[in-house]
PDB file of N, CA and C in Angstrom:
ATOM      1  N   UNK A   1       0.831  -1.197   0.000  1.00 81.00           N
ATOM      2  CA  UNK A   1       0.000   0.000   0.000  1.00 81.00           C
ATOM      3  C   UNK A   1       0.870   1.252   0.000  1.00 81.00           C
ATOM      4  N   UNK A   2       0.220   2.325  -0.046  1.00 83.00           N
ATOM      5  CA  UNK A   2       0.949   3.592  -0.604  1.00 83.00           C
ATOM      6  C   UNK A   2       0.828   4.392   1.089  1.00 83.00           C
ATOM      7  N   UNK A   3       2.082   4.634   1.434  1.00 86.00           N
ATOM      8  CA  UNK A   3       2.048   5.661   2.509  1.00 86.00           C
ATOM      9  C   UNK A   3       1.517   6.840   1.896  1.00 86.00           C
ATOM     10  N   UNK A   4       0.445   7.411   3.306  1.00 85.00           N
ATOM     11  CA  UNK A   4       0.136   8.728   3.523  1.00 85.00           C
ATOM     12  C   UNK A   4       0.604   9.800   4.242  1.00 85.00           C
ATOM     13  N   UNK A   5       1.039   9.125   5.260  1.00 84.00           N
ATOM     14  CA  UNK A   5       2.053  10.223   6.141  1.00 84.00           C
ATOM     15  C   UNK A   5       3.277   9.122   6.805  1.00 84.00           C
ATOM     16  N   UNK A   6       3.906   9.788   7.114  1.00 85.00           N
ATOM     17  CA  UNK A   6       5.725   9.394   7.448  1.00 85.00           C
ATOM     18  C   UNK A   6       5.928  10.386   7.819  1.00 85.00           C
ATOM     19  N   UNK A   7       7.079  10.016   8.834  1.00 85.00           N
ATOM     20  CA  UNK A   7       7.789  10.948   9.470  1.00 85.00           C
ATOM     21  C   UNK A   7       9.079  10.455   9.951  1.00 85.00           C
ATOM     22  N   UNK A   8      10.034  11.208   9.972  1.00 86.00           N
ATOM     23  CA  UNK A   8      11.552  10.870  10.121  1.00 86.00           C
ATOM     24  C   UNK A   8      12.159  11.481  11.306  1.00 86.00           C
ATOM     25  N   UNK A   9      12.969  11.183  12.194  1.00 87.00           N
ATOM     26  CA  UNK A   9      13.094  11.798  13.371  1.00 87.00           C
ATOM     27  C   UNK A   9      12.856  12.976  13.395  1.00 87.00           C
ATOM     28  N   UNK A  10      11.246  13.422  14.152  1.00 86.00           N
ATOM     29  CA  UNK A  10      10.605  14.318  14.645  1.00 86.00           C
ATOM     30  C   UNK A  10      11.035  14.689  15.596  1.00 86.00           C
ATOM     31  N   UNK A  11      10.970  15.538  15.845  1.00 86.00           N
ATOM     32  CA  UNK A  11      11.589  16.112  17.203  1.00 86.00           C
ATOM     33  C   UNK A  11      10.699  17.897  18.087  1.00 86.00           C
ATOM     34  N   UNK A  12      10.639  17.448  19.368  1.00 85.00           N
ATOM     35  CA  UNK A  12      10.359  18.994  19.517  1.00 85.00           C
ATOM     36  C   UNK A  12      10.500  19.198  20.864  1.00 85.00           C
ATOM     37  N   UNK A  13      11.027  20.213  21.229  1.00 85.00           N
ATOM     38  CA  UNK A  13      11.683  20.969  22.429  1.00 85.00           C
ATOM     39  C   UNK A  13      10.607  22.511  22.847  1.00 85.00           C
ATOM     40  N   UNK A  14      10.289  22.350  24.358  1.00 85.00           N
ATOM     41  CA  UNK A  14      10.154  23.087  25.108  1.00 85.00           C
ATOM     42  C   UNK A  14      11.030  23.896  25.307  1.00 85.00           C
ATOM     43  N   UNK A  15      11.219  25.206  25.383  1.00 84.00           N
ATOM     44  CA  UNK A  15      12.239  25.963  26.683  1.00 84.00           C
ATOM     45  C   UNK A  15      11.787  26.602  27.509  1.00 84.00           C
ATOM     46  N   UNK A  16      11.981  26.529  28.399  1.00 82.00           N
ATOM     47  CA  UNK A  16      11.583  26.956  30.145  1.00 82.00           C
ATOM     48  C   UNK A  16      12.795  28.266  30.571  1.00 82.00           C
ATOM     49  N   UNK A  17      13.058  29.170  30.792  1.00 84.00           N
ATOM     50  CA  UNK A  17      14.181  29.645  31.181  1.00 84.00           C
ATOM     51  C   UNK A  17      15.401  29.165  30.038  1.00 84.00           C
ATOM     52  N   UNK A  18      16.013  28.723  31.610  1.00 83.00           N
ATOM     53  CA  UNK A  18      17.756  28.203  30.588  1.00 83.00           C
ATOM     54  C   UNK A  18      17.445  26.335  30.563  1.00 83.00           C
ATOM     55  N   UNK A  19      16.344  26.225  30.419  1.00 88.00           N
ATOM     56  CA  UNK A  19      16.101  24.306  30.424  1.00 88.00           C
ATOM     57  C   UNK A  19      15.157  23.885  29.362  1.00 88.00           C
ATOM     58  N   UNK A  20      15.753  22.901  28.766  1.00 85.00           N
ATOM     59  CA  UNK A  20      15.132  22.652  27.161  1.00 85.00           C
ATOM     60  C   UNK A  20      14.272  21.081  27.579  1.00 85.00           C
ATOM     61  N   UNK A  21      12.966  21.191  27.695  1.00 85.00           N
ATOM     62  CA  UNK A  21      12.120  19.720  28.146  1.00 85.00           C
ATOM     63  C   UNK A  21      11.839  19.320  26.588  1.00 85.00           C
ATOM     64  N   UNK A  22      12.556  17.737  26.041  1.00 86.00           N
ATOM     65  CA  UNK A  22      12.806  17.420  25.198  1.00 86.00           C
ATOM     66  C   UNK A  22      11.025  16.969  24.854  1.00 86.00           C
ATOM     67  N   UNK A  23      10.131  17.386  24.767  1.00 86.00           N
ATOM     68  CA  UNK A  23       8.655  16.442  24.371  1.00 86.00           C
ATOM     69  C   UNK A  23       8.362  15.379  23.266  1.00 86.00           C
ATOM     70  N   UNK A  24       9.067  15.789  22.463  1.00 88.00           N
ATOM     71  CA  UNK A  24       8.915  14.300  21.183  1.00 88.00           C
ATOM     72  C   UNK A  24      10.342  14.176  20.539  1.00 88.00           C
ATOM     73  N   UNK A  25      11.111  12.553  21.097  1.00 89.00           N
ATOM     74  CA  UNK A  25      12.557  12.431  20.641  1.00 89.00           C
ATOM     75  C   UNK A  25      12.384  11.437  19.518  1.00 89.00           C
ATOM     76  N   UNK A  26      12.715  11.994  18.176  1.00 88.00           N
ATOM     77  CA  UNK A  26      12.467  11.147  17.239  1.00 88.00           C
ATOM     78  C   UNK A  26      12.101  10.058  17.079  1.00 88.00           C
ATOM     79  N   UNK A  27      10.268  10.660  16.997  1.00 88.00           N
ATOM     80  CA  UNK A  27       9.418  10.079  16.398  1.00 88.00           C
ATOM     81  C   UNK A  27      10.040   9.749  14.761  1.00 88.00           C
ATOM     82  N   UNK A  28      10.011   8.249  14.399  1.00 91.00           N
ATOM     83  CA  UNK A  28       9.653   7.762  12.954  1.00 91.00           C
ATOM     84  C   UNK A  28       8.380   7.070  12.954  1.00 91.00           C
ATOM     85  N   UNK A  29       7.494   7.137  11.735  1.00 89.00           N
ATOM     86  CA  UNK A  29       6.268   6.064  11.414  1.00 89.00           C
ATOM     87  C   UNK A  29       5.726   6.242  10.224  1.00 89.00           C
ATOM     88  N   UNK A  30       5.319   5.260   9.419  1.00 90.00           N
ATOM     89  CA  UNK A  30       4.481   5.449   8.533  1.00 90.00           C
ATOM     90  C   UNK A  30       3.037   4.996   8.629  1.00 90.00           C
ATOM     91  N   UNK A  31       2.220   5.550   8.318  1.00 89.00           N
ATOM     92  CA  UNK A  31       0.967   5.538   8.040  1.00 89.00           C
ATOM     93  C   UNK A  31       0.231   4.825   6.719  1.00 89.00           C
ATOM     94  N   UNK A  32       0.207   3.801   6.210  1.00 90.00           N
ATOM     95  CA  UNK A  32      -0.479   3.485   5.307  1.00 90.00           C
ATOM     96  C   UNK A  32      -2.065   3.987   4.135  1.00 90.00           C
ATOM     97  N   UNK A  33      -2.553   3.968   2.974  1.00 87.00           N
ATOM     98  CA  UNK A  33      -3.661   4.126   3.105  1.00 87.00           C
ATOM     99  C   UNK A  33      -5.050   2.619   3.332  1.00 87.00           C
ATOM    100  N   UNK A  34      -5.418   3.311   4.220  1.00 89.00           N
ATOM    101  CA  UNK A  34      -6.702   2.321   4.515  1.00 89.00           C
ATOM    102  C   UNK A  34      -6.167   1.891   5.856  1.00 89.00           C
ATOM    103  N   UNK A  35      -5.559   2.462   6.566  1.00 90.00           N
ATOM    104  CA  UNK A  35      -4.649   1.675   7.998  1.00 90.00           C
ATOM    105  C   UNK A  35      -5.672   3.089   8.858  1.00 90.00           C
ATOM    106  N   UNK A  36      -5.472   2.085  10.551  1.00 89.00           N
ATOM    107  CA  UNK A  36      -6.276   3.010  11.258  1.00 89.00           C
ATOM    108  C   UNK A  36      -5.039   2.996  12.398  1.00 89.00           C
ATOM    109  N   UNK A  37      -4.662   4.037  12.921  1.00 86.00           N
ATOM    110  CA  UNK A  37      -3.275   4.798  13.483  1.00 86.00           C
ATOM    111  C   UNK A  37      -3.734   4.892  14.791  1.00 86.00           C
ATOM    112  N   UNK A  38      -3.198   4.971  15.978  1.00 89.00           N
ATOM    113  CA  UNK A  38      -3.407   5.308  17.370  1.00 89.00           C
ATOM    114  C   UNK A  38      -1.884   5.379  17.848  1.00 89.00           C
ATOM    115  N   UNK A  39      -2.167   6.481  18.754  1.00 87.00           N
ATOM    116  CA  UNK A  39      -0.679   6.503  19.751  1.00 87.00           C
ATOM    117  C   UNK A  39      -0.981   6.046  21.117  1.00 87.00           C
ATOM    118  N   UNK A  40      -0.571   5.211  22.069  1.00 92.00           N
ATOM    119  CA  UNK A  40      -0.211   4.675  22.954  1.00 92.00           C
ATOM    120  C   UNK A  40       0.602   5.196  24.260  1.00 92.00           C
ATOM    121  N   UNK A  41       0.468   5.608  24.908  1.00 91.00           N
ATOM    122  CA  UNK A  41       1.697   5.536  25.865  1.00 91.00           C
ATOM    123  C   UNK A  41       1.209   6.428  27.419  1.00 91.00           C
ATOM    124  N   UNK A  42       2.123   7.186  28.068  1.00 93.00           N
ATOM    125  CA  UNK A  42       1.303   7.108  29.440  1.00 93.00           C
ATOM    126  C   UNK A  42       1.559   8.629  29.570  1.00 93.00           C
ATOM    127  N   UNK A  43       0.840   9.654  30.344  1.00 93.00           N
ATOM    128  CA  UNK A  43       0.517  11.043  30.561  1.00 93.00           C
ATOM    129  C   UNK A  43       2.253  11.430  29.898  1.00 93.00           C
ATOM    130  N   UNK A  44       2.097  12.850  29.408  1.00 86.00           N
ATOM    131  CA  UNK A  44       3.064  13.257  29.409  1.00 86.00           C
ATOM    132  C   UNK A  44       4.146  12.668  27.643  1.00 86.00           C
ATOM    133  N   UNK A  45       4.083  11.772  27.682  1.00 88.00           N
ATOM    134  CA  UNK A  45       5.106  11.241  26.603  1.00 88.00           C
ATOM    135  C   UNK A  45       4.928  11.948  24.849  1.00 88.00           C
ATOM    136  N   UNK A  46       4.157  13.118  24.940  1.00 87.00           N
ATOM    137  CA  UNK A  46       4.049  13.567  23.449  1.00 87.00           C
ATOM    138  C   UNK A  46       3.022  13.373  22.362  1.00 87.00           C
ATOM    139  N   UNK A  47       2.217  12.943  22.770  1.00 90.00           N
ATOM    140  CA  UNK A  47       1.069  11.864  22.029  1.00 90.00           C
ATOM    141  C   UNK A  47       0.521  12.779  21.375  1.00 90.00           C
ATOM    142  N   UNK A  48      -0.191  14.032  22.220  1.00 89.00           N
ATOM    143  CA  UNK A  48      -1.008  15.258  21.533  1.00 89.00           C
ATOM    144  C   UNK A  48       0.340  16.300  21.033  1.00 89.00           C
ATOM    145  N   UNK A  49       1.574  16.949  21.687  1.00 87.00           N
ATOM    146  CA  UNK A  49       2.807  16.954  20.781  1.00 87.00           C
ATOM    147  C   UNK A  49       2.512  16.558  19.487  1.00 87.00           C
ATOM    148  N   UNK A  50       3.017  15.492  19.254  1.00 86.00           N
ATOM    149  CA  UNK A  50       3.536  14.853  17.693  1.00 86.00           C
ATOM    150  C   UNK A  50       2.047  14.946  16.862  1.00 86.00           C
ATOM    151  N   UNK A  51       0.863  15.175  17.596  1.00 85.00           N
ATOM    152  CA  UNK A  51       0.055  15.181  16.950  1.00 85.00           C
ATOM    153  C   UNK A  51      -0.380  16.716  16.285  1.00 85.00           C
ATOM    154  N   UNK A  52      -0.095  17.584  17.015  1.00 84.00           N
ATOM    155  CA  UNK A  52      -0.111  18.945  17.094  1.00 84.00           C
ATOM    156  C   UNK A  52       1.004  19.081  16.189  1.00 84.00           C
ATOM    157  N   UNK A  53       2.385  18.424  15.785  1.00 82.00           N
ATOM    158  CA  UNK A  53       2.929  18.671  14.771  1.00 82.00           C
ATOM    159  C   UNK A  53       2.648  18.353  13.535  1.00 82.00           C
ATOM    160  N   UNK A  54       1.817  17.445  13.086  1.00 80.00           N
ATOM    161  CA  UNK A  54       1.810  16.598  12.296  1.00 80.00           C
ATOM    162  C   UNK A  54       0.366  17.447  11.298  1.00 80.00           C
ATOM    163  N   UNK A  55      -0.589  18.243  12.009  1.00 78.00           N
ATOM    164  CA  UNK A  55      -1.734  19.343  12.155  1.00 78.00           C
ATOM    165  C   UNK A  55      -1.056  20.637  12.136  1.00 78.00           C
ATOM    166  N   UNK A  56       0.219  20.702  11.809  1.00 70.00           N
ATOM    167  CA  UNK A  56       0.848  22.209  12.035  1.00 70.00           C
ATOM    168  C   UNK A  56       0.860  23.000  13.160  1.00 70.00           C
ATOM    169  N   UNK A  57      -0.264  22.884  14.136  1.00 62.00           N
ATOM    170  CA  UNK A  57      -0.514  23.589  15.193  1.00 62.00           C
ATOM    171  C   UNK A  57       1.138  23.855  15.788  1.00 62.00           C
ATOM    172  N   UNK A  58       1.974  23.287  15.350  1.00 61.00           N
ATOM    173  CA  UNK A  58       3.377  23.824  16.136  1.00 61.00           C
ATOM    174  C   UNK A  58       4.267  23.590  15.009  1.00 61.00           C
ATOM    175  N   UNK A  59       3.913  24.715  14.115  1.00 58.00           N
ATOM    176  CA  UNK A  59       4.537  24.769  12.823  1.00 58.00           C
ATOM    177  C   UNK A  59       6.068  25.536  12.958  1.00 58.00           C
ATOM    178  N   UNK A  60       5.816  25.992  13.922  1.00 55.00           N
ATOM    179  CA  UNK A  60       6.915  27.247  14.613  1.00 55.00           C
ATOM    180  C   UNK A  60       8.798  26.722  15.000  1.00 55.00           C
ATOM    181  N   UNK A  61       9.014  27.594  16.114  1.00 56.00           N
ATOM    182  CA  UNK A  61      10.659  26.537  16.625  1.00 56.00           C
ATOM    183  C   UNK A  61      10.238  25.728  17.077  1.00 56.00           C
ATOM    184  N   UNK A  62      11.464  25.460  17.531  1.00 57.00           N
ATOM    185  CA  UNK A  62      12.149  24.155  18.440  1.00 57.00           C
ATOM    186  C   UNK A  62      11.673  22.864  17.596  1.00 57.00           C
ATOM    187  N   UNK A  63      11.608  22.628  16.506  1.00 65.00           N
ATOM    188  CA  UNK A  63      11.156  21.872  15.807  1.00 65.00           C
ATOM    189  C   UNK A  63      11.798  20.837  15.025  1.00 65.00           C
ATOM    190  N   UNK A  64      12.056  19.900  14.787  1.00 70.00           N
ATOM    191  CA  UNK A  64      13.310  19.593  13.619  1.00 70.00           C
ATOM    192  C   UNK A  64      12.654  18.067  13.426  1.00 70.00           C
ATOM    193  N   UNK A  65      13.182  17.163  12.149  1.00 75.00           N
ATOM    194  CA  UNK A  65      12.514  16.314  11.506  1.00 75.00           C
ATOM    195  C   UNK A  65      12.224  16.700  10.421  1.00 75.00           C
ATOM    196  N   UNK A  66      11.503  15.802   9.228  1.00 72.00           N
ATOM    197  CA  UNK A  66      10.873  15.583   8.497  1.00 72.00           C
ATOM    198  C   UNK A  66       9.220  15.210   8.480  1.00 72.00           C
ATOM    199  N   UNK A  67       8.513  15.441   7.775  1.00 73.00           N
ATOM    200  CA  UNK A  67       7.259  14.639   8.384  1.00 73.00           C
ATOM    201  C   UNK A  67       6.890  14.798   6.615  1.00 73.00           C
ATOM    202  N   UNK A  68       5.861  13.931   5.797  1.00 71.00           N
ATOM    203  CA  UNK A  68       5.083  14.036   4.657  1.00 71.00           C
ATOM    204  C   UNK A  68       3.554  13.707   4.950  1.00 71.00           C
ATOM    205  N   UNK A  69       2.897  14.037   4.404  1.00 72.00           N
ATOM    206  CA  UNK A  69       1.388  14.171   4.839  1.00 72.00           C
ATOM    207  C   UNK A  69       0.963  14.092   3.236  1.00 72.00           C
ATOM    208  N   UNK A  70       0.368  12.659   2.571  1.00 69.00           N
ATOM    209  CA  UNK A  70      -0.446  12.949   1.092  1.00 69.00           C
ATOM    210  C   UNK A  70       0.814  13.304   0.228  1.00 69.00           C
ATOM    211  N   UNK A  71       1.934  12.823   0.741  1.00 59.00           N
ATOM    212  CA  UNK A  71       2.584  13.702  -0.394  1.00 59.00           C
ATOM    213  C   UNK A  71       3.208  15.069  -0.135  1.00 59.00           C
ATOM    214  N   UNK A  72       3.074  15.558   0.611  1.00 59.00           N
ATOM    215  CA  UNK A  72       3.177  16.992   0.490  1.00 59.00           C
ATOM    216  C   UNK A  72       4.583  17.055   1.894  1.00 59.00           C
ATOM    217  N   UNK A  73       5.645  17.820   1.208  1.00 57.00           N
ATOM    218  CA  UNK A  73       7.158  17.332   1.957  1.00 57.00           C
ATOM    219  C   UNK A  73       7.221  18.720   2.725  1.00 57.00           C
ATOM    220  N   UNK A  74       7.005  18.120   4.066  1.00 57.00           N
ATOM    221  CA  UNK A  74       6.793  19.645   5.176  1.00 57.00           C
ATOM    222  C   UNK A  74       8.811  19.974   5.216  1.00 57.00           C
ATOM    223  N   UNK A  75       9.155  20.855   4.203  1.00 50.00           N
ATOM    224  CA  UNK A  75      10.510  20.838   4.027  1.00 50.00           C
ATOM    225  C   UNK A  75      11.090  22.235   5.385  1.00 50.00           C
ATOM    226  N   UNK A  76      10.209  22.863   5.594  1.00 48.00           N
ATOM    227  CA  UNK A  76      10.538  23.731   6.562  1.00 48.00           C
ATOM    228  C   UNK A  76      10.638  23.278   8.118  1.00 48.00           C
ATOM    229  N   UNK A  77      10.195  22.463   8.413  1.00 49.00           N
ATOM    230  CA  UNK A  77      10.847  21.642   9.890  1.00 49.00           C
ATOM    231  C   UNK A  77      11.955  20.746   9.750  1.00 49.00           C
ATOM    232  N   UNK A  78      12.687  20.836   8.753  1.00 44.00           N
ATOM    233  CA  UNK A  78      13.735  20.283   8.969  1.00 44.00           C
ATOM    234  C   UNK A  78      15.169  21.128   9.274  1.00 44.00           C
ATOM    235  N   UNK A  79      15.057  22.859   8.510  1.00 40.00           N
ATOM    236  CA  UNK A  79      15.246  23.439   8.907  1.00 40.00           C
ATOM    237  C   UNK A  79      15.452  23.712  10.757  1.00 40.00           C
ATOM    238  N   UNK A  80      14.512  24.224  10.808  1.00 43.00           N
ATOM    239  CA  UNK A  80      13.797  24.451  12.453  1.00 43.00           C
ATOM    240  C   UNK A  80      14.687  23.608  13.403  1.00 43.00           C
ATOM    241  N   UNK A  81      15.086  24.633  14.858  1.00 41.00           N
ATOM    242  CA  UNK A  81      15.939  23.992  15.864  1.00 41.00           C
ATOM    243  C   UNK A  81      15.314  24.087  17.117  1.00 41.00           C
TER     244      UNK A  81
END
């Protein structure tokens, strides 16, 4: 089947003051079409994060990775630190 979204070490950083809280440490995954996706894991670990990246909602810094969505190559977060 044909991936729809992928992503290549995702990454995204908080800063607090002078302290950087690492929230999503490279995320990779692909997404298939016709596949049904869920994230897993326990309070805290990034779940709505990586999801909020993946939706742009944190299109901004502290950002870095790759991610594709349909095709479409989010080339400006790889940039992003």
């Amino acid at each position: 089947m044909k991936p729809i979204m992928q992503t290549y070490q995702l990454k995204k950083n908080f800063y607090a003051q002078r302290n950087a809280v690492e929230a999503v440490k490279c995320v990779n995954l692909e997404v298939n079409e016709r596949e049904i996706f869920g994230f897993l894991g326990p309070n805290g670990a990034g779940k709505i994060t990586t999801l909020r990246m993946l939706t742009t909602y944190y299109f901004t810094a502290h950002r870095r990775g790759e991610s594709i969505c349909s095709g479409l190559f989010d080339q400006n977060a790889v940039s992003q630190g």
